[in-house]
Coordinates of C-alpha atoms and ligand atoms in Angstrom, one line a residue:
M778 CA 129.2 77.8 -83.5
A779 CA 132.6 76.6 -82.1
K780 CA 134.1 78.6 -79.2
G781 CA 136.9 79.9 -81.4
K782 CA 134.4 81.4 -83.9
D783 CA 132.5 83.0 -81.0
E784 CA 135.7 84.6 -79.9
W785 CA 136.5 85.8 -83.4
L786 CA 133.1 87.4 -83.8
F787 CA 133.5 89.1 -80.5
A788 CA 137.0 90.4 -81.4
I789 CA 135.8 91.8 -84.7
N790 CA 133.0 93.6 -83.0
F791 CA 135.4 95.0 -80.4
V792 CA 137.3 96.6 -83.3
K793 CA 134.0 98.0 -84.8
H794 CA 132.5 99.1 -81.5
P795 CA 135.1 99.3 -78.7
T796 CA 133.0 101.4 -76.3
M797 CA 129.8 99.3 -76.8
L798 CA 131.7 96.1 -75.8
G799 CA 134.3 97.4 -73.3
S800 CA 136.4 94.2 -73.5
V801 CA 138.2 92.4 -76.4
I802 CA 137.3 88.8 -75.4
P803 CA 134.3 87.1 -73.8
S804 CA 134.0 86.4 -70.1
S805 CA 136.2 83.8 -68.6
R806 CA 134.8 80.7 -66.7
W807 CA 136.2 82.1 -63.4
L808 CA 134.2 85.3 -63.9
I809 CA 131.1 83.4 -64.8
R810 CA 131.5 81.1 -61.8
S811 CA 131.7 84.1 -59.4
L812 CA 129.0 86.1 -61.1
L813 CA 126.4 83.3 -61.0
A814 CA 127.5 81.8 -57.6
P815 CA 124.6 83.6 -55.7
V816 CA 121.8 82.1 -57.9
D817 CA 119.2 79.8 -56.4
W818 CA 118.6 77.7 -59.5
E819 CA 115.8 75.7 -58.0
R820 CA 113.7 78.7 -57.1
A821 CA 114.3 81.2 -59.9
R822 CA 112.0 81.3 -62.9
Y823 CA 112.6 84.6 -64.5
F824 CA 116.1 85.6 -65.6
V825 CA 117.3 88.7 -67.6
E826 CA 120.7 89.2 -69.1
Y827 CA 121.9 92.6 -70.4
G828 CA 124.6 92.6 -73.1
P829 CA 124.9 88.8 -73.8
G830 CA 127.4 89.4 -76.6
V831 CA 128.0 86.0 -78.3
G832 CA 126.2 84.2 -75.5
T833 CA 129.1 83.0 -73.2
I834 CA 127.1 83.7 -70.0
T835 CA 123.8 83.0 -71.6
R836 CA 124.8 79.3 -72.3
H837 CA 125.8 78.8 -68.7
I838 CA 122.5 80.2 -67.4
L839 CA 120.5 78.0 -69.8
K840 CA 122.5 74.9 -68.8
R841 CA 121.8 75.5 -65.1
M842 CA 118.3 77.0 -65.0
H843 CA 115.1 75.1 -64.2
P844 CA 113.3 73.5 -67.2
E845 CA 110.3 75.9 -66.6
A846 CA 112.4 79.0 -66.1
K847 CA 112.8 81.6 -68.9
L848 CA 115.7 83.8 -69.9
L849 CA 115.3 87.2 -71.7
V850 CA 118.5 88.7 -73.2
L851 CA 118.7 92.4 -74.3
E852 CA 121.4 93.2 -76.7
I853 CA 121.9 96.3 -78.9
N854 CA 124.5 94.9 -81.3
D855 CA 122.9 93.5 -84.5
D856 CA 125.7 91.0 -85.2
F857 CA 125.3 89.5 -81.8
V858 CA 121.5 89.4 -82.0
R859 CA 121.7 87.5 -85.3
H860 CA 124.3 85.2 -83.9
L861 CA 122.3 84.4 -80.7
N862 CA 119.2 83.6 -82.7
S863 CA 121.0 81.2 -85.0
A864 CA 123.5 79.6 -82.6
I865 CA 121.3 78.9 -79.5
D866 CA 118.2 76.7 -80.0
D867 CA 116.3 76.7 -76.6
P868 CA 112.6 77.5 -76.2
R869 CA 113.2 79.0 -72.8
L870 CA 115.4 81.8 -74.4
V871 CA 113.9 85.1 -75.6
V872 CA 116.4 87.3 -77.6
R873 CA 115.5 91.0 -78.1
R874 CA 117.3 93.7 -79.9
D875 CA 116.7 96.3 -77.3
S876 CA 118.7 98.4 -74.7
A877 CA 118.7 97.3 -71.1
A878 CA 117.0 100.6 -70.4
S879 CA 113.9 99.2 -72.2
L880 CA 113.5 96.4 -69.7
G881 CA 110.1 97.5 -68.3
T882 CA 108.5 97.9 -71.8
V883 CA 109.8 94.4 -72.9
L884 CA 108.6 92.7 -69.7
D885 CA 105.2 94.2 -70.1
E886 CA 105.0 92.9 -73.7
L887 CA 106.1 89.5 -72.5
D888 CA 103.7 89.6 -69.6
W889 CA 106.4 88.7 -67.0
P890 CA 105.3 89.4 -63.4
H891 CA 108.8 90.2 -62.1
I892 CA 112.4 89.1 -62.5
D893 CA 114.3 86.9 -60.1
Y894 CA 117.8 87.7 -61.3
A895 CA 119.2 90.4 -63.7
V896 CA 122.7 89.6 -64.9
S897 CA 124.7 92.4 -66.5
G898 CA 128.0 93.0 -68.3
I899 CA 127.2 96.3 -70.0
P900 CA 130.0 98.8 -69.5
F901 CA 128.6 101.5 -67.1
S902 CA 131.9 103.4 -67.2
I903 CA 131.6 104.3 -70.8
M904 CA 127.8 104.9 -70.9
S905 CA 126.3 108.3 -70.1
S906 CA 125.2 108.6 -66.5
E907 CA 121.6 109.1 -67.7
D908 CA 121.7 105.8 -69.5
V909 CA 123.2 104.0 -66.5
E910 CA 120.6 105.5 -64.1
A911 CA 117.8 104.5 -66.5
V912 CA 119.0 100.9 -66.5
L913 CA 119.3 100.8 -62.7
K914 CA 115.9 102.3 -62.2
E915 CA 114.2 99.8 -64.6
T916 CA 116.0 96.9 -62.9
R917 CA 115.3 97.9 -59.4
A918 CA 111.6 98.5 -60.2
R919 CA 111.2 94.9 -61.5
L920 CA 113.3 93.0 -58.8
P921 CA 111.3 91.8 -55.8
P922 CA 113.2 92.1 -52.4
Q923 CA 114.6 88.6 -52.7
G924 CA 115.7 89.3 -56.3
E925 CA 119.3 90.2 -57.1
F926 CA 121.2 92.2 -59.7
L927 CA 124.5 90.4 -60.6
V928 CA 126.8 92.8 -62.3
Y929 CA 130.4 92.6 -63.6
Q930 CA 132.4 95.8 -64.3
F931 CA 136.0 96.5 -65.3
S932 CA 136.1 99.9 -63.7
R933 CA 135.8 100.2 -59.9
H934 CA 134.1 103.6 -60.3
S935 CA 131.0 101.9 -61.6
A936 CA 130.2 100.7 -58.0
Q937 CA 129.0 104.2 -57.1
Y938 CA 125.9 103.7 -59.3
L939 CA 125.0 100.5 -57.6
H940 CA 125.4 101.9 -54.1
R941 CA 123.2 104.8 -55.0
S942 CA 120.4 102.6 -56.4
F943 CA 120.5 99.5 -54.1
D944 CA 120.5 99.0 -50.3
D945 CA 123.0 96.1 -50.1
V946 CA 125.9 95.8 -52.5
S947 CA 128.8 93.3 -52.1
R948 CA 131.9 92.9 -54.4
E949 CA 134.2 90.1 -55.3
F950 CA 137.4 90.7 -57.4
V951 CA 138.2 88.1 -60.2
L952 CA 141.8 88.2 -61.3
R953 CA 141.5 85.3 -63.8
N954 CA 139.7 87.3 -66.6
V955 CA 141.0 89.6 -69.3
P956 CA 141.0 92.3 -68.0
P957 CA 140.5 91.5 -64.2
V958 CA 137.0 92.4 -63.2
S959 CA 134.8 93.1 -60.2
C960 CA 131.6 91.1 -59.6
Y961 CA 128.9 92.8 -57.7
R962 CA 125.8 91.4 -56.0
A963 CA 123.1 94.1 -55.4
R964 CA 119.8 93.8 -53.5
S965 CA 117.1 96.2 -52.4
N966 CA 114.8 96.0 -49.4
G967 CA 111.8 96.9 -51.4
G968 CA 110.2 100.4 -51.6
I969 CA 111.7 103.3 -53.6
G970 CA 115.4 103.4 -54.3
P971 CA 117.8 105.4 -52.1
S972 CA 118.5 107.8 -54.9
E973 CA 114.8 108.5 -55.3
A974 CA 114.0 109.0 -51.6
P975 CA 113.3 112.6 -50.5
A976 CA 116.3 114.3 -48.9
P977 CA 116.1 114.4 -45.1
M978 CA 114.7 117.7 -43.7
Ligands
SAM1096 C1 131.7 93.3 -72.2 S1 130.5 92.9 -73.5 C2 129.9 91.4 -72.7 C3 129.6 90.3 -73.5 C4 129.2 89.0 -72.8 N1 128.2 89.2 -71.7 C5 130.4 88.2 -72.2 O1 130.4 88.0 -71.0 O2 131.3 87.9 -72.9 C6 129.2 94.1 -73.3 C7 128.0 93.8 -74.2 O3 127.0 94.7 -73.8 C8 126.3 95.1 -75.0 N2 125.6 96.4 -74.7 C9 126.2 97.6 -74.5 N3 125.3 98.6 -74.1 C10 124.1 97.9 -74.0 C11 122.8 98.3 -73.6 N4 122.5 99.6 -73.3 N5 121.8 97.4 -73.6 C12 122.1 96.1 -74.0 N6 123.3 95.6 -74.4 C13 124.3 96.5 -74.4 C14 127.4 95.2 -76.1 O4 126.9 95.1 -77.4 C15 128.2 93.9 -75.7 O5 127.6 92.8 -76.3

């Protein structure tokens, strides 16, 4: 489907489900460049993307990832799931109509050993804190210490969730996007997450 039609489908869905999308147009190329800058394309074999929408970031990942790598996308909007299945023909892509909070179950079904990168644009600021915590817990549990969670968020308040769940979080602000956006890079040192650790005596 042409880029204009992708944008049209995205805008229609923003009108139908404004809180599910959080933004009226897909990610800009400046946002995508910053978000994916940390990726080691030669090494990584297992990618996951939460909330691919019409596949704007998905296509970039597929273009750059290794021929033997795989990409799982988790999306809860039926229109977008249908669109992704019909518009992108790549055997390395797995599209699932599931919430990001179901990551562990889906990975077990697919028999993936771990993930190297999780990429996310789902809007934490308009989700319940229980849902956000579930997504972060599932993600952290499946990322090895050298793995990274690459996240973009429109609200700066979302950073608190990342800091609570990951040991090392850095941020880059991208002005050339509608609306301007923060890109986060989150890593853990292994072991249980800071928010799950017992309180000091
Ligand atoms: C801001 S849009 C991002 C679209 C696309 N990634 C882009 O860059 O243009 C957020 C997307 O997250 C999806 N979404 C919201 N909550 C989700 C969840 N819990 N699990 C998976 N996808 C979700 C929405 O349906 C929507 O497609």
